[in-house]
Each structure stands twice: as structure tokens, then as C-alpha cells.
Coordinates of C-alpha atoms in Angstrom, one line a residue:
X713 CA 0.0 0.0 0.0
X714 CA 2.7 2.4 0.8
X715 CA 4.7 1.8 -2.3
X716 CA 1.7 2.3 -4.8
X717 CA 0.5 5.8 -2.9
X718 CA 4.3 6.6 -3.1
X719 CA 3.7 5.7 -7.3
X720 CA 0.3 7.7 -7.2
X721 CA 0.0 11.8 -7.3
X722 CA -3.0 13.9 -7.6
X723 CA -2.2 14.2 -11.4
X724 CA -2.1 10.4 -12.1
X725 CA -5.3 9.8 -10.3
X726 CA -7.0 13.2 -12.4
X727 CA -5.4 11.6 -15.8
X728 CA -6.9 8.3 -14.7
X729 CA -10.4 9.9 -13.7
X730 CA -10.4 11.9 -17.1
X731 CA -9.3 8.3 -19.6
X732 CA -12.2 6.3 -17.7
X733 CA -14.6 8.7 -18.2
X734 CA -13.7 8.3 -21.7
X735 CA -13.4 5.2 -21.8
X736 CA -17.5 5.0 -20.5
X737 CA -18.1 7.9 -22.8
X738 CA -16.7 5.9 -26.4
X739 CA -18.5 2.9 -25.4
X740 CA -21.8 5.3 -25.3
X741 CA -21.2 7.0 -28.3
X742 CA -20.3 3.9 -30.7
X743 CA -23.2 1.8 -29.3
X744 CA -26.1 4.1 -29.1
X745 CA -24.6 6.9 -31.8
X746 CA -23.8 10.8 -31.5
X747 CA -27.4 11.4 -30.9
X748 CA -27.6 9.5 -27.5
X749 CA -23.9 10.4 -26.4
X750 CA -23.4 14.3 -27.5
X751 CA -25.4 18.0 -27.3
X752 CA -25.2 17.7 -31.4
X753 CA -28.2 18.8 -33.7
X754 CA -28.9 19.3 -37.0
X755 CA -28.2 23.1 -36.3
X756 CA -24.8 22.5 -34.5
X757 CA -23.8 19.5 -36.4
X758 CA -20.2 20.4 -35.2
X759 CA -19.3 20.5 -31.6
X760 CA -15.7 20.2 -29.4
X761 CA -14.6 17.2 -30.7
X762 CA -14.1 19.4 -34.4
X763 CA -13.6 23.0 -32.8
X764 CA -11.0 21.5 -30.6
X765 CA -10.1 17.9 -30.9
X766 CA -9.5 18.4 -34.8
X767 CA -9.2 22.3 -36.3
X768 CA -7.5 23.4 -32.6
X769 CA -5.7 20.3 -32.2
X770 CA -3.4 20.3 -35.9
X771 CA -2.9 23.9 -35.1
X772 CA -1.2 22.5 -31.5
X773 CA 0.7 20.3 -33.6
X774 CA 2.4 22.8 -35.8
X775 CA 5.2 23.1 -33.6
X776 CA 6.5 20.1 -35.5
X777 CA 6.9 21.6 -39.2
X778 CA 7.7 25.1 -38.0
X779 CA 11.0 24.1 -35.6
X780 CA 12.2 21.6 -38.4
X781 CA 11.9 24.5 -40.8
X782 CA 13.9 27.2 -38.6
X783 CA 16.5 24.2 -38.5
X784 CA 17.1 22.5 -41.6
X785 CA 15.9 25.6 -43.8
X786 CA 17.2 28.3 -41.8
X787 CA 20.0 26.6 -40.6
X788 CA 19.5 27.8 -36.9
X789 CA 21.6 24.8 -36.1
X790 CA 21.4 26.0 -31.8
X791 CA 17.5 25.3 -32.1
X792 CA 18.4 21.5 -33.2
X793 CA 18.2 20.1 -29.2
X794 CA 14.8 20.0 -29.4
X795 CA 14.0 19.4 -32.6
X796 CA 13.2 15.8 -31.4
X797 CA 10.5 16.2 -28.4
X798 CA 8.9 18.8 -30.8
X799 CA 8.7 16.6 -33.7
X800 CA 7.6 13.7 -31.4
X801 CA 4.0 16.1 -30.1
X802 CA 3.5 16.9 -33.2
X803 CA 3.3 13.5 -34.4
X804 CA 1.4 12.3 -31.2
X805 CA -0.8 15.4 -31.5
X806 CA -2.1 14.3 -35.8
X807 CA -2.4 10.5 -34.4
X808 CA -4.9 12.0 -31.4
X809 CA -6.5 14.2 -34.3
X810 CA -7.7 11.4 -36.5
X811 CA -8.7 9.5 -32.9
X812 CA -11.2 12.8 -32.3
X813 CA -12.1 12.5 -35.7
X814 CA -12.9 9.2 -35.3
X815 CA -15.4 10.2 -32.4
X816 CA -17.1 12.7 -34.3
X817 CA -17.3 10.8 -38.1
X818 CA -20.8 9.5 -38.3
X819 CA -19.8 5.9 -40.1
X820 CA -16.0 5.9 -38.8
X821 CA -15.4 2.6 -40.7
X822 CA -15.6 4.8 -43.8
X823 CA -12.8 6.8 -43.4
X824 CA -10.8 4.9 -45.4
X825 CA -12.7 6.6 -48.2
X826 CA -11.3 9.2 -48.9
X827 CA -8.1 7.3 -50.2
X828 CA -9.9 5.6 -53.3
X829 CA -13.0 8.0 -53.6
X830 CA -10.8 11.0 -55.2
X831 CA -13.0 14.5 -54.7
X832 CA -10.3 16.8 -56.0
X833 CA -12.9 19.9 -55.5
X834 CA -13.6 19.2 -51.6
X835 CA -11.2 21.2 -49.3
X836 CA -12.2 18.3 -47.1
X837 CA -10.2 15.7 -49.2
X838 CA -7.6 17.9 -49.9
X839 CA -7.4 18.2 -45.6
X840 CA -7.7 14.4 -45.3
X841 CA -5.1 13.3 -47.9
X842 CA -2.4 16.2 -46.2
X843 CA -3.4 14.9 -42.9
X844 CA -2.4 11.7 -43.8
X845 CA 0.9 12.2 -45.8
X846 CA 2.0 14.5 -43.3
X847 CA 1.3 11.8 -40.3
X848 CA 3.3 9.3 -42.3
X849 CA 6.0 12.2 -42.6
X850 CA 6.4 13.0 -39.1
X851 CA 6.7 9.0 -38.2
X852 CA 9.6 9.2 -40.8
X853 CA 11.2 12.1 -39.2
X854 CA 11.0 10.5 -35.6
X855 CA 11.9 6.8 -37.4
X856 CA 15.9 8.0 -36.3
X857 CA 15.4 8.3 -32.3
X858 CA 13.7 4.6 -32.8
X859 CA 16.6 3.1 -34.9
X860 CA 18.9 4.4 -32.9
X861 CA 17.7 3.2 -29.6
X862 CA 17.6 -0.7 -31.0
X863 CA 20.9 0.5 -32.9
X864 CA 19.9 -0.1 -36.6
X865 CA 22.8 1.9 -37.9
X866 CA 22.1 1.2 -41.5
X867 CA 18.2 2.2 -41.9
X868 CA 19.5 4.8 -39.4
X869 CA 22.1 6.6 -41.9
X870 CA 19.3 6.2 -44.9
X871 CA 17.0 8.1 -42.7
X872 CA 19.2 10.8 -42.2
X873 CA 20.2 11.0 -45.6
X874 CA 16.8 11.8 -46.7
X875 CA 16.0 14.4 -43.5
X876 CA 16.0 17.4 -46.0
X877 CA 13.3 16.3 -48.6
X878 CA 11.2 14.6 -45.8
X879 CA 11.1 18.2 -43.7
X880 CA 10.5 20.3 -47.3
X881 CA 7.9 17.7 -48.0
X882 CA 6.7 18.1 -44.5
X883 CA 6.6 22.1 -44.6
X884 CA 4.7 21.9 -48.0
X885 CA 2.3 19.8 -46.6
X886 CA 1.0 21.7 -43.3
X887 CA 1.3 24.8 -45.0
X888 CA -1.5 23.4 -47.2
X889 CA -3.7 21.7 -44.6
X890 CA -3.4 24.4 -42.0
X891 CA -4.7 27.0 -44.3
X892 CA -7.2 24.7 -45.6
X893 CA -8.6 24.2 -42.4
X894 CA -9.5 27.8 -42.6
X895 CA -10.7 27.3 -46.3
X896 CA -13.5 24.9 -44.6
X897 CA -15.5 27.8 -43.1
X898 CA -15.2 30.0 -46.7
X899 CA -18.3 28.0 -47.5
X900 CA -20.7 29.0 -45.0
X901 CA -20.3 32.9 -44.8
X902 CA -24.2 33.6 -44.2
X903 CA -23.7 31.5 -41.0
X904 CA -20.6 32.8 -39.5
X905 CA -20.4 35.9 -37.8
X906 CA -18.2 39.1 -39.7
X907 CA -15.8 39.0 -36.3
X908 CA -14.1 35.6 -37.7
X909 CA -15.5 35.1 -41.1
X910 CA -13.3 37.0 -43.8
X911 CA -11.7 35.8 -47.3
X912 CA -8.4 36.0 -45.6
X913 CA -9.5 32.9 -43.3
X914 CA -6.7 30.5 -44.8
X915 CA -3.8 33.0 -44.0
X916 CA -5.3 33.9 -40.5
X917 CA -5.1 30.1 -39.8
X918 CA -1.9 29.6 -41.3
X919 CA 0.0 32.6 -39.6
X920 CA -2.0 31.6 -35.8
X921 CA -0.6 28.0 -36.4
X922 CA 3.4 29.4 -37.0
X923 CA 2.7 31.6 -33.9
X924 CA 0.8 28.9 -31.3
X925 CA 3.6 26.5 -32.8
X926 CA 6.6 28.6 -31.6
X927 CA 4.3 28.9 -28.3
X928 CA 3.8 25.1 -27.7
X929 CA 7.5 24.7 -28.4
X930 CA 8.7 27.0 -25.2
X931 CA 5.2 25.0 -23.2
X932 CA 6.6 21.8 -23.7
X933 CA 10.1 22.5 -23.0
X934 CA 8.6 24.1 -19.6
X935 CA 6.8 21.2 -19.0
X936 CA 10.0 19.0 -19.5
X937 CA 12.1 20.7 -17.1
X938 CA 9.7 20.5 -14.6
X939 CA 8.5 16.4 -15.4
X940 CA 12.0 15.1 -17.1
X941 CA 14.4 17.7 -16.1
X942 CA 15.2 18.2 -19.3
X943 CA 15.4 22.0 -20.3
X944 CA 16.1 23.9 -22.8
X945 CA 18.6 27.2 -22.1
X946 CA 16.8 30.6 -21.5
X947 CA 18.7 32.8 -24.4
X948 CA 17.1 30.0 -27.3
X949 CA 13.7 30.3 -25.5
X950 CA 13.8 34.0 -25.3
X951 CA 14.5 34.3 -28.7
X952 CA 11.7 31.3 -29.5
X953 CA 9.7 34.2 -27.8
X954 CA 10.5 36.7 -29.9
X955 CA 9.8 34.8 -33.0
X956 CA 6.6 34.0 -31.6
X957 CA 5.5 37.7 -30.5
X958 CA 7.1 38.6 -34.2
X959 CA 4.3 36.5 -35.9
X960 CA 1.8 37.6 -33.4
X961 CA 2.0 40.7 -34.1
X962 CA 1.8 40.4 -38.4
X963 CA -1.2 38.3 -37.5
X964 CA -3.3 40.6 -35.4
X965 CA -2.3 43.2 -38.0
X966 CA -3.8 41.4 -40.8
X967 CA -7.1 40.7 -38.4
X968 CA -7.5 44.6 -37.1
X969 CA -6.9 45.3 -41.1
X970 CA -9.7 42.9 -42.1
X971 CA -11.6 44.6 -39.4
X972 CA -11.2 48.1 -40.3
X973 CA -11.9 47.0 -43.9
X974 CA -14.7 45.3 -43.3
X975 CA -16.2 48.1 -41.1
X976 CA -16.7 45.3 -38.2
X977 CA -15.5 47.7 -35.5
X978 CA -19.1 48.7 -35.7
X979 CA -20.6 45.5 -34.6
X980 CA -18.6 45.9 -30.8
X981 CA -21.3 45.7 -28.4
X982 CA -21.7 43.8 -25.3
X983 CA -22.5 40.7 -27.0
X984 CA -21.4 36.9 -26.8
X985 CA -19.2 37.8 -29.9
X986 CA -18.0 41.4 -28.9
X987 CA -16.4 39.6 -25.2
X988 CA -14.8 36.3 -26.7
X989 CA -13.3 38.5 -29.1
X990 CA -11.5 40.1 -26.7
X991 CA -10.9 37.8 -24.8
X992 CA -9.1 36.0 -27.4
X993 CA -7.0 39.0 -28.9
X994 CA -6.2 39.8 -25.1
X995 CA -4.7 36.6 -24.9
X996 CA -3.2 35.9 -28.1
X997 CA -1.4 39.3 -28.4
X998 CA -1.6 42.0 -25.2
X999 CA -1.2 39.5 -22.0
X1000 CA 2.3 38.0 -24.1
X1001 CA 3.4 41.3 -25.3
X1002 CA 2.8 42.7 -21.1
X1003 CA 4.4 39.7 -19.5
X1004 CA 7.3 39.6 -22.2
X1005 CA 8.2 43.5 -21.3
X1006 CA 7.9 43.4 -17.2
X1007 CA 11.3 44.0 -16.5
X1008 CA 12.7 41.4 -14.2
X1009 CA 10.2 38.5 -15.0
X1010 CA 9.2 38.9 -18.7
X1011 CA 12.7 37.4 -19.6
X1012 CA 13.1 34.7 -17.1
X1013 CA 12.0 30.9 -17.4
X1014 CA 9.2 31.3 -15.9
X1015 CA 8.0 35.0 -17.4
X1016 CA 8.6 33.4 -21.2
X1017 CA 6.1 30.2 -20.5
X1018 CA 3.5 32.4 -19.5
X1019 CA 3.8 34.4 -22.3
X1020 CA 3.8 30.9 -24.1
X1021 CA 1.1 29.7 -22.6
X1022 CA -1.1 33.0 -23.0
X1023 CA -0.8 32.8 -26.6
X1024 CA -1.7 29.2 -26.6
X1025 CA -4.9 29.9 -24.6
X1026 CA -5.6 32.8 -27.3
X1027 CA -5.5 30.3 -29.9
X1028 CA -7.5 27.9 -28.6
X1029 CA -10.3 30.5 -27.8
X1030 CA -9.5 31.6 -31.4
X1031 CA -10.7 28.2 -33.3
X1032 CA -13.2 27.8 -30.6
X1033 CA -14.5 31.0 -31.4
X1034 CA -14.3 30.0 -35.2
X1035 CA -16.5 26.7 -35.3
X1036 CA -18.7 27.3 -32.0
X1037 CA -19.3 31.0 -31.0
X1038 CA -19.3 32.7 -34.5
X1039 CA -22.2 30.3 -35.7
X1040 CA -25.0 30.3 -32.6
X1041 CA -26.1 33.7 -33.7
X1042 CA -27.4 31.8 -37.3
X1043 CA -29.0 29.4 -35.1
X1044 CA -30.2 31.1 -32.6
X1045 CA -29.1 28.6 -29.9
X1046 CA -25.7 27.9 -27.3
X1047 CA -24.4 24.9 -27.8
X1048 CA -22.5 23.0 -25.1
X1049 CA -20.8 20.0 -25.5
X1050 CA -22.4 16.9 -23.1
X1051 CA -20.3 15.1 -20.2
X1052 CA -19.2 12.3 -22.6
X1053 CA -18.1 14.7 -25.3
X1054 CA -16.0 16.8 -22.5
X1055 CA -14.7 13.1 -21.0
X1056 CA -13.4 12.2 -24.5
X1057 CA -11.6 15.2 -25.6
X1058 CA -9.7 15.1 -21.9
X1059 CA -8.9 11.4 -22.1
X1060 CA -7.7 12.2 -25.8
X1061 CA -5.0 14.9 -24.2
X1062 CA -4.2 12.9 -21.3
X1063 CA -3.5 10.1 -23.5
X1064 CA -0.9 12.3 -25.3
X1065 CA 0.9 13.4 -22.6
X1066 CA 1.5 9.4 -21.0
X1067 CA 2.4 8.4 -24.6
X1068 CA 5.0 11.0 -24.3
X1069 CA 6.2 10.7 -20.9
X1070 CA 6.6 6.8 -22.3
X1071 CA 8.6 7.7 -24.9
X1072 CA 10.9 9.8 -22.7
X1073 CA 11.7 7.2 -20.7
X1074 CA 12.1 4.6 -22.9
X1075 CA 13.7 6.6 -26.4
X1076 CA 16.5 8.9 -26.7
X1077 CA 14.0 11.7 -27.1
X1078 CA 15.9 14.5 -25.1
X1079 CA 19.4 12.8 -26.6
X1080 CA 20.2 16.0 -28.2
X1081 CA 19.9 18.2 -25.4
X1082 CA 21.9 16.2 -23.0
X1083 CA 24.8 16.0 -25.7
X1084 CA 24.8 20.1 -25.9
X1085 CA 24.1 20.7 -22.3
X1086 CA 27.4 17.8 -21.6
X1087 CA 29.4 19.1 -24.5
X1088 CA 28.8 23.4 -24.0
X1089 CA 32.5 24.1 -23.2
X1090 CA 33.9 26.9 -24.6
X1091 CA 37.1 25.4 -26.3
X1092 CA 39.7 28.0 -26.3
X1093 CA 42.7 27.5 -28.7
X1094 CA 45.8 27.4 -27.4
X1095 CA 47.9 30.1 -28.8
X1096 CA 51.1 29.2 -31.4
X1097 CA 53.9 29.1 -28.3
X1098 CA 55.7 31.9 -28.9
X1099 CA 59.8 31.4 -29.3
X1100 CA 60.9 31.5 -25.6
X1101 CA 57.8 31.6 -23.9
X1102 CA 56.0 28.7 -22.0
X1103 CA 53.0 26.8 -24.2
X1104 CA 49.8 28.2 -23.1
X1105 CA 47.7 24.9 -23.0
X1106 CA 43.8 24.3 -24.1
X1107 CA 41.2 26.7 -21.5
X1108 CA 37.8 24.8 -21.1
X1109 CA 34.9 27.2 -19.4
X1110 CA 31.9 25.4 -18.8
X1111 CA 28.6 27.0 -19.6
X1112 CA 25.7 26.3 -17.6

């Protein structure tokens, strides 16, 4: 008894709680349909488990294409320690996507479909067939930290061989699946309210993905310094912050454009709409920008993953606010997702994060970051002796 309480913490027993409940809540929904087991109608045929589990969810998991590309395109070669946790929740986050999807597909056992029934003119095949190329990507990008912890040198040097094309081909590919998610809600601009719907949808999505993705980048190495103590140096996450405030900031340009364009300022009142808008701009743009500049704070650890985690929340209010709150108006209803829908998107997450505590302990996942933390001496050269003077010997300074 005293060794499993010493094995149990108030999180294990919450993560437990949450992947029973939907555990209870799957077996509901596939025996007696979305009907019985959701708050769905024909009016709100769309609930949480597509606002969040799907078009929030491959927005979370753009951290994955955007590191590789400030990597192995911009050849930021001091960014490549964590390349490999990165790429590794971006991969678990598009497997947990297509497990919400599955929740929410009415015939699931179709989904298969979409790979033999070509319909080049839906921007919903064009999202399934990226979705999938892209997973099978990032398994090939993570394929090295598996053949190199059961020591398969040869597959190991042909995957490395091919890391360029694989993250071009990856880069290509989110590019055109997160700005197609936005290209789903072009279709229904009588039902959307003028706050989120605009022409400039795809763009907004793409640009909010590269920022939330720079954000769940300094998240997740907070996260691992406090689970795995594994963390990343300050200076690299500062400047991940200032990337990420950088993108922010063309982003919420483009929006207060479309706004001013689209005379939308006029519809602020103290509506539904009017507050989650602010809400999300105050935490997608000002709360970062505030914390980032408090002298003292702003730059530490700690100041940066709040700023992280601000714009992560603004995000996810963001494509919340896209499929849920910008459509009740055309209804004239609130939707709010049922226990069971709330049990399975939880269990979905906390399913992600034991799959990646796993694969921490088990892979060389933070390999890269123990090398550079082991191997950051400062190698000073010995000067050429000089003719009559002692030799001056090799100077190692350790940097912590």
C-alpha cells in the first residue's frame, strides 16, 4: 500500500479519472450513436470534438513543421536540441486528431474513403489526404530516435540521408492543410459571424498556427524541465519568444486590417461575440506582449512560459470562437458540448501526454539536449607558443 500511494500523485489519479470517463463515454457514443452520447443537432452539427479535438488540435501540432523549418531551412543549427520532443508532439498530436475524428465521423469505418474515392474539389479531401501524408512524414522524421535506440545503424544513416526532402515535404504539406482548415469555413459565410468570417480565413489560420507552434515549443520545454528535467537554455527560448510575438503581431495586424476594412469595429457591443473577441486578442497578443516586457520577469524561465502559454490559450479561444461561437447567432441557440463529449476530448489529451512521458523514458528523445548541455564548453585554442615563452595549454569554461 505504501509503495503504490508513493507511485500515485494527484495528477495520475486526475489523468486516470479523465481516460475512464472516456473510456465510458466511447462505449456510449459507438453503441447508441452521437445522438444519444453528445449535445449535437442538425443546427450545431459540429461540436468540441471538431472546434477542438481536430481544427485546434493540428494547429497545436504545428510546432513540429515550424521548428524543423527554422532548423534545416534556416539553418539555426542552436535550435536543433529540441527538434526531437517537438517533432515527437507533433506527431502524437495528428495520431490523437484522427482518434477525435474518429469520435465525431458519423460511419467511422468509412474513413478509409477518402483514399480511393478522389474528390479533387472538396477542401475536405484535400485536408484528409495532407493529414495523412504529413502523419506518415512525421513518423519518418521521428523513425531516427527509434533506430537508434535498438541501434539499426544502416536504416539509421538512410534516414538521415533523406531528413532534407522529408522536412520540405513536411513544410509543404502543413502549409497546405493548416490554411485549408480555414478554407473549410469560406463556404458557410451567411452562417458565420463578420468578427471571424473573412476571405483572408486560410492566411489567418496559417499565420495563428506558426505563432501557437513557436508557443507550444517553449510550453513543452517548460513542461520538461519540470517532469524530465530536461530544459532547454533561456537565451534559445527568449528568442523562440520573440519569434513567436514577431508572428503575433503580423497576425493581429492582418485581423485589425480585415476589421477596419470590413467596417466590423461597428458591430462591438456587449455581445457573446463582442467579449470572446477580446478575450481571445487579449490573450493571443496584449497578455504576451505585457508579461514579455515586465522588467525582471518577462525574460526569465518562468515569465517566457507564461507568455507561451497566454498565446496558446488565445489560440485555442481563437478556433473555438471560429467553429462554435461565430455560428450560434445563425442558429439562434448555445451549444455546449455533453459530459461524454468533454470526458473524450480530456482522455484524448491525457493520453498524449502518457504516450509522451513513455517515450521519454524509454527513447533517446531529449538525446540532443543532453549532448549540448554535456558538450557546452567553450574550447579556447591554445595560442602558437611563442619562441621563448612557455606553451599556453587548451582553456575549457563550462557553460551552464
Amino acid at each position: 500500500m505504501i509503495s503504490l500511494k508513493k507511485h500515485l500523485s494527484f495528477w495520475k489519479i486526475l489523468g486516470a479519472f479523465f481516460v475512464l470517463g472516456g473510456l465510458v463515454s466511447a462505449v456510449m457514443r459507438f453503441a447508441f450513436g452521437l445522438g444519444k452520447a453528445t449535445n449535437l443537432s442538425d443546427a450545431a452539427p459540429w461540436g468540441i470534438w471538431i472546434g477542438f479535438d481536430v481544427v485546434t488540435g493540428v494547429g497545436l501540432a504545428a510546432g513540429g513543421f515550424t521548428l524543423c523549418g527554422i532548423v534545416y531551412v534556416f539553418n539555426l543549427k542552436r535550435f536543433k536540441a529540441i527538434v526531437r520532443p517537438t517533432v515527437l508532439t507533433a506527431f502524437l498530436g495528428y495520431l490523437l486528431v484522427i482518434v477525435g475524428l474518429m469520435f465525431d465521423l458519423g460511419r467511422p469505418w468509412s474513413i478509409w474513403h477518402a483514399i480511393i474515392m478522389w474528390n479533387p474539389h472538396s477542401v475536405m479531401f484535400e485536408v484528409a489526404w495532407c493529414v495523412m501524408l504529413y502523419t506518415t512524414v512525421l513518423a519518418l522524421e521521428f523513425s531516427p530516435v527509434v533506430l537508434e535506440r535498438f541501434k539499426m545503424t544502416r536504416l539509421l544513416k538512410i534516414m538521415k540521408a533523406i531528413t532534407i526532402p522529408l522536412v520540405v515535404a513536411g513544410i509543404l504539406l502543413s502549409m497546405l492543410h493548416q490554411s485549408s482548415l480555414g478554407s473549410l469555413y469560406l463556404i458557410i459565410p451567411e452562417k458565420m459571424h463578420p468578427f471571424w468570417y473573412s476571405p483572408m480565413l486560410p492566411v489567418f489560420f496559417f499565420v495563428s498556427a506558426v505563432t501557437v507552434g513557436l508557443a507550444m515549443t517553449i510550453v513543452e520545454s517548460y513542461l520538461s524541465a519540470r517532469v524530465f528535467n530536461k530544459a532547454l537554455e533561456t537565451p534559445l527560448l527568449r528568442d523562440l519568444a520573440r519569434a513567436m510575438i514577431g508572428v503575433a503581431t503580423v497576425y493581429v495586424t492582418m485581423r485589425l486590417i480585415d476589421m477596419v476594412h470590413g467596417n466590423k469595429f461597428a458591430l462591438l457591443d456587449g455581445s457573446l461575440q463582442t467579449i470572446m473577441l477580446l478575450v481571445e486578442l487579449a490573450l493571443f497578443f496584449v497578455l504576451p506582449i505585457v508579461l514579455f516586457n515586465i522588467r525582471g520577469f518577462g525574460q526569465t524561465r518562468l515569465g517566457l512560459s507564461l507568455c507561451a502559454m497566454s498565446v496558446v490559450l488565445g489560440f485555442v479561444t481563437n478556433r473555438l470562437n471560429v467553429a462554435l461561437t461565430s455560428i450560434e447567432p445563425y442558429y439562434g441557440g448555445v451549444y455546449f458540448p455533453s459530459v461524454g463529449e468533454i470526458f473524450v476530448s480530456l482522455a484524448v489529451v491525457t493520453v498524449g501526454f502518457w504516450v509522451f512521458g513513455f517515450a521519454v523514458k524509454h527513447l533517446p528523445i531529449f538525446a540532443d539536449i543532453s549532448h549540448e548541455e554535456k558538450h557546452q564548453t567553450v574550447r579556447l585554442s591554445a595560442a602558437r607558443p611563442v619562441k621563448g615563452e612557455a606553451p599556453k595549454g587548451t582553456v575549457e569554461v563550462s557553460v551552464s
